[in-house]
Coordinates of C-alpha atoms in Angstrom, one line a residue:
Chain A
X1 CA -15.9 20.6 -21.6
X2 CA -17.8 17.5 -22.8
X3 CA -15.5 15.0 -24.3
X4 CA -16.2 13.8 -27.9
X5 CA -18.7 10.9 -28.1
X6 CA -18.4 7.9 -30.5
X7 CA -21.6 6.6 -31.8
X8 CA -21.8 2.9 -31.1
X9 CA -24.6 1.0 -29.3
X10 CA -22.7 -2.2 -28.5
X11 CA -19.1 -1.2 -28.0
X12 CA -19.3 0.7 -24.7
X13 CA -21.0 -2.4 -23.1
X14 CA -18.3 -4.7 -24.5
X15 CA -15.6 -2.4 -23.1
X16 CA -17.0 -2.2 -19.6
X17 CA -18.3 -5.7 -19.2
X18 CA -15.0 -7.4 -18.2
X19 CA -14.5 -5.1 -15.2
X20 CA -18.2 -5.2 -14.3
X21 CA -18.1 -9.1 -14.2
X22 CA -15.0 -9.1 -12.0
X23 CA -16.3 -6.4 -9.6
X24 CA -19.6 -8.3 -9.3
X25 CA -18.4 -11.8 -8.6
X26 CA -15.3 -11.1 -6.6
X27 CA -16.1 -7.9 -4.8
X28 CA -19.8 -6.9 -4.6
X29 CA -21.2 -10.4 -4.1
X30 CA -18.7 -11.3 -1.4
X31 CA -19.3 -8.0 0.4
X32 CA -23.0 -8.7 0.4
X33 CA -22.3 -12.3 1.6
X34 CA -20.3 -11.0 4.5
X35 CA -23.1 -8.7 5.6
X36 CA -25.3 -11.8 5.4
X37 CA -22.9 -14.1 7.1
X38 CA -22.4 -11.7 10.0
X39 CA -26.1 -12.5 11.0
X40 CA -25.4 -16.1 11.4
X41 CA -23.5 -18.5 13.5
X42 CA -22.2 -21.9 12.7
X43 CA -22.7 -24.6 15.3
X44 CA -19.5 -26.4 16.1
X45 CA -21.0 -29.9 15.7
X46 CA -23.3 -29.8 12.6
X47 CA -21.7 -27.0 10.6
X48 CA -25.2 -25.8 9.7
X49 CA -25.9 -22.0 9.8
X50 CA -28.2 -20.6 12.5
X51 CA -29.7 -17.1 12.1
X52 CA -28.8 -15.1 15.2
X53 CA -29.6 -11.5 14.2
X54 CA -27.2 -9.0 15.7
X55 CA -25.9 -11.5 18.2
X56 CA -22.4 -11.6 16.7
X57 CA -22.1 -7.8 16.9
X58 CA -23.3 -8.0 20.5
X59 CA -20.7 -10.6 21.4
X60 CA -18.0 -8.6 19.8
X61 CA -18.8 -5.3 21.6
X62 CA -19.1 -7.1 25.0
X63 CA -15.8 -9.0 24.4
X64 CA -12.8 -7.2 26.2
X65 CA -10.5 -9.0 23.6
X66 CA -12.3 -7.4 20.8
X67 CA -12.4 -4.0 22.3
X68 CA -8.6 -4.4 22.9
X69 CA -8.1 -4.9 19.1
X70 CA -10.1 -1.7 18.5
X71 CA -7.9 0.3 20.9
X72 CA -4.7 -1.2 19.6
X73 CA -5.8 -0.4 16.0
X74 CA -6.5 3.2 17.0
X75 CA -3.2 3.6 18.7
X76 CA -1.3 2.0 15.8
X77 CA -3.2 3.9 13.1
X78 CA -2.9 7.2 15.1
X79 CA 0.8 6.7 15.6
X80 CA 1.6 5.8 12.1
X81 CA -0.4 8.7 10.7
X82 CA 0.6 11.5 13.1
X83 CA 4.3 10.6 13.3
X84 CA 4.5 9.8 9.6
X85 CA 2.8 13.1 8.5
X86 CA 4.8 15.2 10.9
X87 CA 8.2 13.7 9.9
X88 CA 7.6 13.8 6.2
X89 CA 6.3 17.3 6.3
X90 CA 9.6 18.3 8.2
X91 CA 11.7 16.4 5.7
X92 CA 9.8 17.8 2.7
X93 CA 10.2 21.4 4.0
X94 CA 13.9 20.8 4.3
X95 CA 14.2 19.5 0.9
X96 CA 12.1 22.4 -0.5
X97 CA 14.4 24.9 1.3
X98 CA 17.5 23.2 0.1
X99 CA 17.0 24.9 -3.4
X100 CA 19.5 22.4 -4.9
X101 CA 19.1 18.7 -5.2
X102 CA 15.3 18.3 -5.0
X103 CA 15.2 15.3 -7.3
X104 CA 18.2 13.6 -5.7
X105 CA 16.7 13.9 -2.2
X106 CA 13.4 12.9 -3.5
X107 CA 14.9 9.7 -4.7
X108 CA 16.9 9.2 -1.6
X109 CA 13.7 9.3 0.5
X110 CA 10.9 7.8 -1.8
X111 CA 12.1 4.2 -2.1
X112 CA 11.0 2.7 1.2
X113 CA 7.5 2.9 -0.2
X114 CA 8.4 0.0 -2.5
X115 CA 9.1 -2.3 0.4
X116 CA 6.3 -4.4 1.8
X117 CA 5.2 -4.0 5.3
X118 CA 6.5 -7.6 5.9
X119 CA 9.9 -6.6 4.6
X120 CA 10.0 -3.6 6.8
X121 CA 8.8 -5.6 9.8
X122 CA 11.6 -8.3 9.3
X123 CA 14.3 -5.6 9.2
X124 CA 13.0 -3.6 12.1
X125 CA 12.4 -6.6 14.3
X126 CA 16.1 -7.4 13.9
X127 CA 17.5 -3.9 14.4
X128 CA 15.2 -3.6 17.5
X129 CA 15.9 -7.1 18.8
X130 CA 16.1 -6.9 22.6
X131 CA 19.3 -8.8 22.9
X132 CA 21.4 -8.1 19.8
X133 CA 19.6 -5.3 17.9
X134 CA 21.9 -2.4 16.9
X135 CA 19.2 0.0 17.6
X136 CA 18.4 -1.4 21.0
X137 CA 22.1 -1.2 21.9
X138 CA 22.4 2.4 21.4
X139 CA 19.0 3.5 22.9
X140 CA 19.4 5.0 26.5
X141 CA 16.3 2.9 27.7
X142 CA 15.4 -0.8 27.6
X143 CA 13.3 -2.1 24.7
X144 CA 11.9 -5.6 24.7
X145 CA 9.2 -6.1 22.1
X146 CA 9.3 -9.8 22.7
X147 CA 8.0 -9.5 26.3
X148 CA 6.6 -6.0 26.5
X149 CA 3.4 -5.2 24.6
X150 CA 3.9 -1.5 24.5
X151 CA 7.4 -2.0 23.2
X152 CA 6.0 -4.3 20.5
X153 CA 3.6 -1.6 19.5
X154 CA 6.5 0.9 19.2
X155 CA 8.3 -1.7 16.9
X156 CA 5.3 -2.0 14.5
X157 CA 4.6 1.7 14.5
X158 CA 8.2 2.4 13.7
X159 CA 8.4 -0.1 10.8
X160 CA 5.1 0.9 9.3
X161 CA 5.8 4.7 9.5
X162 CA 9.3 4.2 8.0
X163 CA 7.8 2.3 5.1
X164 CA 5.2 5.1 4.3
X165 CA 7.7 8.0 4.6
X166 CA 8.6 8.1 1.0
X167 CA 5.0 8.2 -0.3
X168 CA 4.2 11.0 2.2
X169 CA 7.2 13.0 1.1
X170 CA 6.6 12.7 -2.6
X171 CA 3.0 14.1 -2.1
X172 CA 4.1 16.8 0.3
X173 CA 6.9 18.0 -2.1
X174 CA 4.6 18.3 -4.9
X175 CA 2.4 20.3 -2.6
X176 CA 5.2 22.5 -1.5
X177 CA 6.2 23.1 -5.1
X178 CA 2.9 24.7 -5.8
X179 CA 3.1 27.2 -2.9
X180 CA 3.8 30.5 -4.7
X181 CA 7.2 31.8 -3.7
X182 CA 6.0 35.3 -4.0
X183 CA 3.7 34.8 -1.0
X184 CA 6.5 33.8 1.2
X185 CA 8.7 36.6 0.0
X186 CA 5.9 39.1 0.7
X187 CA 5.6 37.7 4.2
X188 CA 9.3 37.9 4.6
X189 CA 9.3 41.6 3.7
X190 CA 6.6 42.2 6.2
X191 CA 9.1 40.8 8.7
X192 CA 7.5 37.3 9.2
X193 CA 9.9 34.8 10.8
X194 CA 10.4 31.3 9.3
X195 CA 7.9 29.8 11.8
X196 CA 5.3 32.3 11.0
X197 CA 5.8 31.9 7.3
X198 CA 5.3 28.2 7.8
X199 CA 2.3 28.2 10.0
X200 CA 0.5 31.1 8.5
X201 CA 1.2 30.5 4.8
X202 CA 2.7 27.1 3.8
X203 CA 0.8 24.8 6.2
X204 CA -2.7 26.1 5.4
X205 CA -1.9 26.0 1.6
X206 CA -1.0 22.3 2.1
X207 CA -4.3 21.4 3.8
X208 CA -5.6 19.5 0.9
X209 CA -2.5 17.4 0.6
X210 CA -2.5 16.8 4.4
X211 CA -6.2 15.7 4.3
X212 CA -5.4 13.3 1.4
X213 CA -2.4 11.9 3.1
X214 CA -4.4 11.6 6.3
X215 CA -6.9 9.3 4.7
X216 CA -4.3 7.4 2.8
X217 CA -2.3 6.7 6.0
X218 CA -5.5 5.6 7.9
X219 CA -6.5 3.2 5.1
X220 CA -2.9 1.9 5.0
X221 CA -2.5 1.4 8.8
X222 CA -5.9 -0.2 9.2
X223 CA -6.0 -2.4 6.1
X224 CA -2.6 -3.0 4.5
X225 CA -0.3 -3.8 7.4
X226 CA -1.5 -7.4 8.0
X227 CA 1.8 -8.7 6.6
X228 CA 3.7 -6.8 9.2
X229 CA 1.9 -8.2 12.0
X230 CA 1.8 -11.7 10.7
X231 CA 5.6 -11.7 10.0
X232 CA 6.8 -10.0 13.3
X233 CA 4.4 -10.4 16.3
X234 CA 1.4 -12.5 15.3
X235 CA -0.6 -10.1 17.5
X236 CA 1.4 -10.7 20.6
X237 CA 2.7 -10.2 23.2
X238 CA -0.8 -10.8 25.0
X239 CA -2.7 -9.2 22.1
X240 CA -0.9 -5.9 22.3
X241 CA -0.3 -5.8 18.6
X242 CA -3.5 -7.5 17.5
X243 CA -5.0 -5.0 15.1
X244 CA -8.7 -5.5 13.9
X245 CA -7.7 -7.0 10.5
X246 CA -5.5 -9.5 12.1
X247 CA -8.2 -10.6 14.5
X248 CA -10.7 -10.9 11.7
X249 CA -8.3 -13.3 9.9
X250 CA -7.6 -15.3 13.1
X251 CA -11.3 -15.8 13.9
X252 CA -12.2 -16.7 10.4
X253 CA -9.3 -19.0 9.5
X254 CA -7.7 -20.3 12.7
X255 CA -10.4 -20.2 15.4
X256 CA -13.0 -21.1 12.7
X257 CA -15.8 -18.8 13.7
X258 CA -17.0 -17.4 10.4
X259 CA -20.0 -15.5 11.7
X260 CA -17.8 -13.7 14.3
X261 CA -15.2 -13.0 11.6
X262 CA -17.8 -11.7 9.1
X263 CA -19.3 -9.3 11.8
X264 CA -15.7 -8.0 12.3
X265 CA -15.5 -7.5 8.5
X266 CA -18.7 -5.6 8.5
X267 CA -17.2 -3.3 11.2
X268 CA -14.2 -2.8 9.1
X269 CA -16.5 -1.9 6.2
X270 CA -18.0 0.8 8.3
X271 CA -14.6 2.2 9.0
X272 CA -13.4 2.3 5.4
X273 CA -16.7 3.8 4.4
X274 CA -16.1 6.5 7.0
X275 CA -12.6 7.2 6.0
X276 CA -13.4 7.4 2.3
X277 CA -16.5 9.5 2.6
X278 CA -14.4 11.9 4.7
X279 CA -12.0 12.0 1.7
X280 CA -14.7 12.5 -0.9
X281 CA -16.3 15.2 1.1
X282 CA -13.2 17.2 1.5
X283 CA -11.4 16.3 -1.7
X284 CA -13.8 15.6 -4.4
X285 CA -11.2 14.9 -7.1
X286 CA -9.0 12.5 -5.5
X287 CA -9.1 8.8 -4.8
X288 CA -6.9 6.4 -3.3
X289 CA -3.6 6.5 -5.0
X290 CA -1.8 3.7 -3.2
Chain B
X1 CA 15.1 33.7 -0.7
X2 CA 17.6 35.4 1.6
X3 CA 19.7 32.6 2.9
X4 CA 23.1 32.7 4.3
X5 CA 25.6 30.0 3.1
X6 CA 25.8 28.7 6.6
X7 CA 22.0 28.1 6.8
X8 CA 22.0 26.4 3.5
X9 CA 24.9 24.2 4.7
X10 CA 23.1 23.3 7.9
X11 CA 20.0 22.5 5.8
X12 CA 22.0 20.1 3.5
X13 CA 23.7 18.5 6.5
X14 CA 20.5 17.7 8.3
X15 CA 19.0 16.2 5.1
X16 CA 22.0 14.1 4.6
X17 CA 21.8 12.8 8.1
X18 CA 18.2 12.0 7.6
X19 CA 18.9 10.2 4.3
X20 CA 21.5 8.0 6.1
X21 CA 19.0 7.2 9.0
X22 CA 16.3 6.2 6.4
X23 CA 18.7 4.1 4.2
X24 CA 20.4 2.5 7.2
X25 CA 18.0 -0.3 7.9
X26 CA 18.2 -1.7 4.4
X27 CA 22.0 -1.2 4.2
X28 CA 22.3 -3.0 7.5
X29 CA 20.0 -5.9 6.3
X30 CA 22.4 -6.2 3.4
X31 CA 25.5 -6.2 5.6
X32 CA 23.9 -9.0 7.8
X33 CA 23.1 -11.0 4.6
X34 CA 26.9 -11.1 3.8
X35 CA 28.4 -12.1 7.2
X36 CA 28.8 -15.4 9.0
X37 CA 26.4 -16.5 11.8
X38 CA 29.0 -15.6 14.5
X39 CA 29.6 -12.2 13.2
X40 CA 25.8 -11.4 13.5
X41 CA 26.2 -11.4 17.2
X42 CA 29.6 -9.8 17.5
X43 CA 30.0 -6.7 19.6
X44 CA 30.5 -4.0 18.4
X45 CA 28.2 -5.0 15.5
X46 CA 29.8 -5.3 12.1
X47 CA 28.9 -2.4 9.8
X48 CA 30.8 -3.4 6.7
X49 CA 29.9 -6.2 4.3
X50 CA 31.6 -9.6 5.0
X51 CA 32.6 -12.5 2.8
X52 CA 29.8 -14.9 3.3
X53 CA 27.5 -13.3 0.8
X54 CA 27.5 -16.2 -1.7
X55 CA 27.1 -18.9 0.9
X56 CA 24.2 -17.1 2.7
X57 CA 22.3 -16.4 -0.6
X58 CA 22.7 -19.9 -1.9
X59 CA 21.6 -21.4 1.4
X60 CA 18.6 -19.0 1.6
X61 CA 17.7 -19.8 -2.1
X62 CA 17.4 -23.5 -1.1
X63 CA 15.8 -23.2 2.3
X64 CA 12.4 -22.1 1.1
X65 CA 12.4 -22.9 -2.6
X66 CA 12.9 -19.2 -3.2
X67 CA 13.1 -19.4 -6.9
X68 CA 9.6 -20.9 -7.1
X69 CA 8.3 -18.2 -4.6
X70 CA 9.8 -15.4 -6.7
X71 CA 8.3 -16.8 -10.0
X72 CA 4.9 -17.2 -8.3
X73 CA 5.1 -13.5 -7.1
X74 CA 6.3 -12.4 -10.5
X75 CA 3.4 -14.1 -12.3
X76 CA 0.8 -12.8 -9.7
X77 CA 2.1 -9.3 -9.6
X78 CA 2.5 -8.9 -13.4
X79 CA -0.8 -10.4 -14.4
X80 CA -2.6 -8.5 -11.6
X81 CA -0.9 -5.2 -12.6
X82 CA -1.5 -5.6 -16.4
X83 CA -5.0 -6.9 -15.7
X84 CA -5.9 -3.8 -13.8
X85 CA -4.4 -1.5 -16.2
X86 CA -6.2 -3.2 -19.2
X87 CA -9.6 -3.3 -17.4
X88 CA -9.4 0.3 -16.3
X89 CA -8.4 1.5 -19.8
X90 CA -11.4 -0.2 -21.3
X91 CA -13.8 1.0 -18.6
X92 CA -12.7 4.6 -18.5
X93 CA -12.6 4.8 -22.3
X94 CA -16.2 3.6 -22.4
X95 CA -17.3 6.0 -19.7
X96 CA -15.6 9.0 -21.2
X97 CA -16.1 8.5 -24.9
X98 CA -19.6 6.9 -25.1
X99 CA -23.1 7.7 -24.1
X100 CA -24.8 4.6 -22.8
X101 CA -27.5 3.8 -20.4
X102 CA -25.5 2.2 -17.5
X103 CA -22.6 4.6 -17.7
X104 CA -22.9 6.2 -14.3
X105 CA -24.0 3.0 -12.7
X106 CA -20.8 1.3 -14.0
X107 CA -18.6 4.1 -12.8
X108 CA -20.4 4.3 -9.4
X109 CA -20.1 0.6 -8.7
X110 CA -16.4 0.6 -9.7
X111 CA -15.7 3.5 -7.4
X112 CA -17.6 1.6 -4.6
X113 CA -15.0 -1.1 -4.7
X114 CA -12.7 1.3 -3.0
X115 CA -14.5 0.8 0.1
X116 CA -14.2 -3.0 -0.1
X117 CA -10.6 -4.0 0.5
X118 CA -10.0 -7.7 1.1
X119 CA -10.5 -7.7 5.0
X120 CA -14.1 -6.6 4.6
X121 CA -15.0 -9.6 2.6
X122 CA -12.3 -12.1 3.4
X123 CA -14.5 -15.3 4.5
X124 CA -16.9 -14.8 1.5
X125 CA -14.3 -14.1 -1.2
X126 CA -12.5 -17.3 0.0
X127 CA -15.9 -19.1 -0.3
X128 CA -16.5 -17.9 -3.8
X129 CA -13.0 -18.8 -5.0
X130 CA -13.1 -22.2 -3.4
X131 CA -16.5 -22.9 -5.0
X132 CA -14.7 -22.5 -8.3
X133 CA -12.0 -24.9 -7.3
X134 CA -9.4 -22.2 -7.5
X135 CA -7.6 -22.7 -4.2
X136 CA -3.8 -23.0 -4.9
X137 CA -4.2 -21.7 -8.5
X138 CA -2.9 -18.6 -10.3
X139 CA -6.4 -17.8 -11.4
X140 CA -7.5 -17.9 -7.8
X141 CA -4.8 -15.6 -6.8
X142 CA -5.2 -13.2 -9.7
X143 CA -8.9 -12.8 -10.6
X144 CA -10.3 -11.4 -7.4
X145 CA -7.5 -8.7 -7.5
X146 CA -7.8 -7.4 -11.0
X147 CA -10.6 -4.8 -10.7
X148 CA -9.2 -1.3 -10.2
X149 CA -11.2 1.7 -9.0
X150 CA -7.8 3.6 -8.7
X151 CA -6.9 3.0 -12.3
X152 CA -10.4 3.7 -13.6
X153 CA -10.6 7.0 -11.8
X154 CA -7.3 8.2 -12.7
X155 CA -7.6 7.4 -16.4
X156 CA -11.1 8.9 -16.6
X157 CA -9.6 12.1 -15.4
X158 CA -6.8 12.0 -17.9
X159 CA -9.1 11.0 -20.7
X160 CA -11.5 13.8 -20.0
X161 CA -8.7 16.4 -20.3
X162 CA -7.6 15.2 -23.8
X163 CA -8.5 17.8 -26.4
X164 CA -11.7 16.7 -28.2
X165 CA -10.2 17.6 -31.7
X166 CA -8.1 14.6 -31.5
X167 CA -11.0 12.2 -31.6
X168 CA -12.6 14.3 -34.3
X169 CA -9.4 14.1 -36.4
X170 CA -9.3 10.3 -36.1
X171 CA -12.9 10.1 -37.4
X172 CA -12.0 12.4 -40.4
X173 CA -9.0 10.2 -41.2
X174 CA -11.4 7.2 -41.3
X175 CA -10.5 5.6 -38.0
X176 CA -12.9 4.1 -35.5
X177 CA -13.0 4.3 -31.7
X178 CA -10.6 1.4 -31.3
X179 CA -8.0 2.9 -33.6
X180 CA -8.4 6.1 -31.6
X181 CA -7.9 4.3 -28.4
X182 CA -4.9 2.3 -29.4
X183 CA -3.2 4.8 -31.7
X184 CA -3.9 8.1 -30.0
X185 CA -5.2 7.9 -26.4
X186 CA -3.1 5.2 -25.0
X187 CA 0.2 6.9 -26.3
X188 CA -1.0 10.2 -24.8
X189 CA -1.6 8.7 -21.4
X190 CA 1.7 6.9 -21.4
X191 CA 3.2 8.6 -18.4
X192 CA 0.0 8.2 -16.4
X193 CA -0.1 4.5 -17.3
X194 CA 3.5 4.1 -16.3
X195 CA 2.8 5.8 -12.9
X196 CA -0.2 3.5 -12.5
X197 CA 2.1 0.5 -13.2
X198 CA 4.4 1.6 -10.4
X199 CA 1.8 1.8 -7.7
X200 CA -0.2 -1.3 -8.9
X201 CA 2.9 -3.4 -9.2
X202 CA 4.2 -2.4 -5.7
X203 CA 0.7 -3.0 -4.4
X204 CA 0.4 -6.5 -6.1
X205 CA 4.0 -7.6 -5.2
X206 CA 3.4 -6.7 -1.5
X207 CA 0.1 -8.5 -1.1
X208 CA 0.1 -10.7 1.8
X209 CA -3.4 -11.6 3.3
X210 CA -5.0 -12.8 0.1
X211 CA -2.1 -15.2 -0.9
X212 CA -1.9 -16.5 2.7
X213 CA -5.4 -17.7 2.7
X214 CA -5.8 -18.8 -0.9
X215 CA -2.6 -20.9 -1.1
X216 CA -2.0 -23.9 1.2
X217 CA 0.5 -25.6 -1.0
X218 CA 4.0 -24.1 -0.3
X219 CA 4.7 -24.3 -4.1
X220 CA 2.0 -21.8 -4.7
X221 CA 3.1 -19.3 -2.0
X222 CA 4.3 -15.8 -2.9
X223 CA 7.7 -14.6 -1.7
X224 CA 6.2 -12.3 1.0
X225 CA 5.1 -15.4 2.8
X226 CA 8.7 -16.8 2.6
X227 CA 10.0 -14.3 5.1
X228 CA 7.7 -15.4 7.8
X229 CA 8.5 -19.0 7.0
X230 CA 12.3 -18.6 7.5
X231 CA 12.0 -16.9 10.8
X232 CA 11.9 -19.5 13.5
X233 CA 9.0 -19.3 16.0
X234 CA 9.6 -20.0 19.7
X235 CA 12.2 -22.5 20.6
X236 CA 15.6 -21.8 21.9
X237 CA 17.6 -21.8 18.7
X238 CA 18.9 -18.3 17.6
X239 CA 17.5 -17.3 14.3
X240 CA 20.1 -17.4 11.5
X241 CA 19.6 -13.8 10.5
X242 CA 22.5 -14.0 8.1
X243 CA 20.3 -16.5 6.1
X244 CA 17.0 -14.8 6.8
X245 CA 18.2 -11.4 5.4
X246 CA 18.9 -12.7 1.9
X247 CA 15.3 -13.7 1.5
X248 CA 14.4 -10.2 2.7
X249 CA 16.7 -8.7 0.1
X250 CA 15.4 -10.9 -2.7
X251 CA 11.8 -9.9 -1.8
X252 CA 12.5 -6.2 -2.0
X253 CA 14.6 -6.1 -5.2
X254 CA 11.7 -6.2 -7.9
X255 CA 9.5 -3.4 -6.6
X256 CA 12.6 -1.4 -5.6
X257 CA 13.8 -1.7 -9.2
X258 CA 10.5 -0.6 -10.5
X259 CA 10.2 2.5 -8.3
X260 CA 13.8 3.7 -9.1
X261 CA 13.5 3.0 -12.8
X262 CA 10.1 4.6 -13.2
X263 CA 10.3 7.3 -10.5
X264 CA 10.0 10.3 -12.9
X265 CA 6.8 8.9 -14.3
X266 CA 5.5 8.1 -10.9
X267 CA 5.9 11.6 -9.9
X268 CA 4.7 13.2 -13.2
X269 CA 2.0 10.8 -13.9
X270 CA 0.4 10.5 -10.6
X271 CA 1.3 13.2 -8.1
X272 CA 1.5 16.1 -10.3
X273 CA -1.9 15.9 -12.1
X274 CA -3.1 16.1 -8.5
X275 CA -2.2 19.8 -8.4

């Protein structure tokens, strides 16, 4: 139904102009500038910009270092998303089956979402410390994230996944609550086992929630975990935890190659456009509740 | 639901074990923040709080100027959060309750900003802010962050579902659009606004990359950056974890308080309208 419309010529403009100004100056214009900057290079001596076309992109895609950050980002994002969704779905189903205590369990699981990736990282780097970490001491295998790149990746995936569990569980629980009990009961009468009920009825009905959380977890692991990397590993050892956002920052503000950094920003822009278009295509109504 | 008592017991048992696993890292961080340096490395590890709590916290408080960092974070997070809520209320009210020429355009470009998180424009946003002379300032920290596609989108959904009779009634009573907005609409959307506050406050409090590049003066840093500052890099000295953990604990308390206090609104106002 159409909402009521007030009659005023000026008021709607006055109302929407503040956000419009902020968006234009601090978001749209800088995004346009980064597209532009990605086509230039700054000479080390003069500091003046030279137009180089797609040279920066060419350099990136022929650099093994850059390709490594792409692979690392994919492993990291894939790990956080797949492990995170599987674990939170399992926990949500258990809570939903418990019949009693839903709100208590929800509270008990939701809160790590309030912690920052940096906080999560600081705690996990300690409990997984190779020589005195409490988790390392009970693990049946060796875990040394200071020296071993794969182990460092395990550390940051664990911390990032743990931090996102509560968010995922909150959305999965809401999704499970809307699965009609009568459907499951009918299936049970037809002799369906617990597993059959889950995979034939519950899981398909949760598809919209799963898609939504999939995009949210991808955006989170690609774009919002910078603090975790900066606090814990600084991309090391030997670049094994250097995700794309971290390298973009490093090239821009430490190695001082703005053109190369801007080109990486443009690649990140393509990634986020991909993820969010996917979300809009499959879930028209939802945006980014993070 | 045909479940035996035993199955139900197992279900609860498993959940309780999982809760303990999820809570343990934070509990353990708290334990570490309360014991002495020697005890941090004792084997078997200490699992109960010790007696060094006050000493560790006061040491941590002074080691990185923690009071100042917390105040900076609070100013940044509150202004950013309320700024985002305020701007999204105004924009979504304009979009839903008025017909004007650039309506779709404004909504479209606001949504477009979803695709432009800080990393995709990091160098150039820095250049804009530094051209204003806003490095190391609150306005430099806050203004680039206060547009909100999330808020505008959510509130637009909510405003569209409000019965149109309410606006008509306000007009009949002699009120104008702003009376309607502040006296009727905002109170109706209270739960959703509270939910928005939860996610936006947590988002703002946990910002890291933007404050890192825009503040070079340690007095303007936010508390998230304080954690990295107290963890020693390289060298041979053992990190004083009992003095690092208090910084970690201080950093997590405000957003933790917000989510626990407003959890019901968070769920009702954000997740349930999803259904």
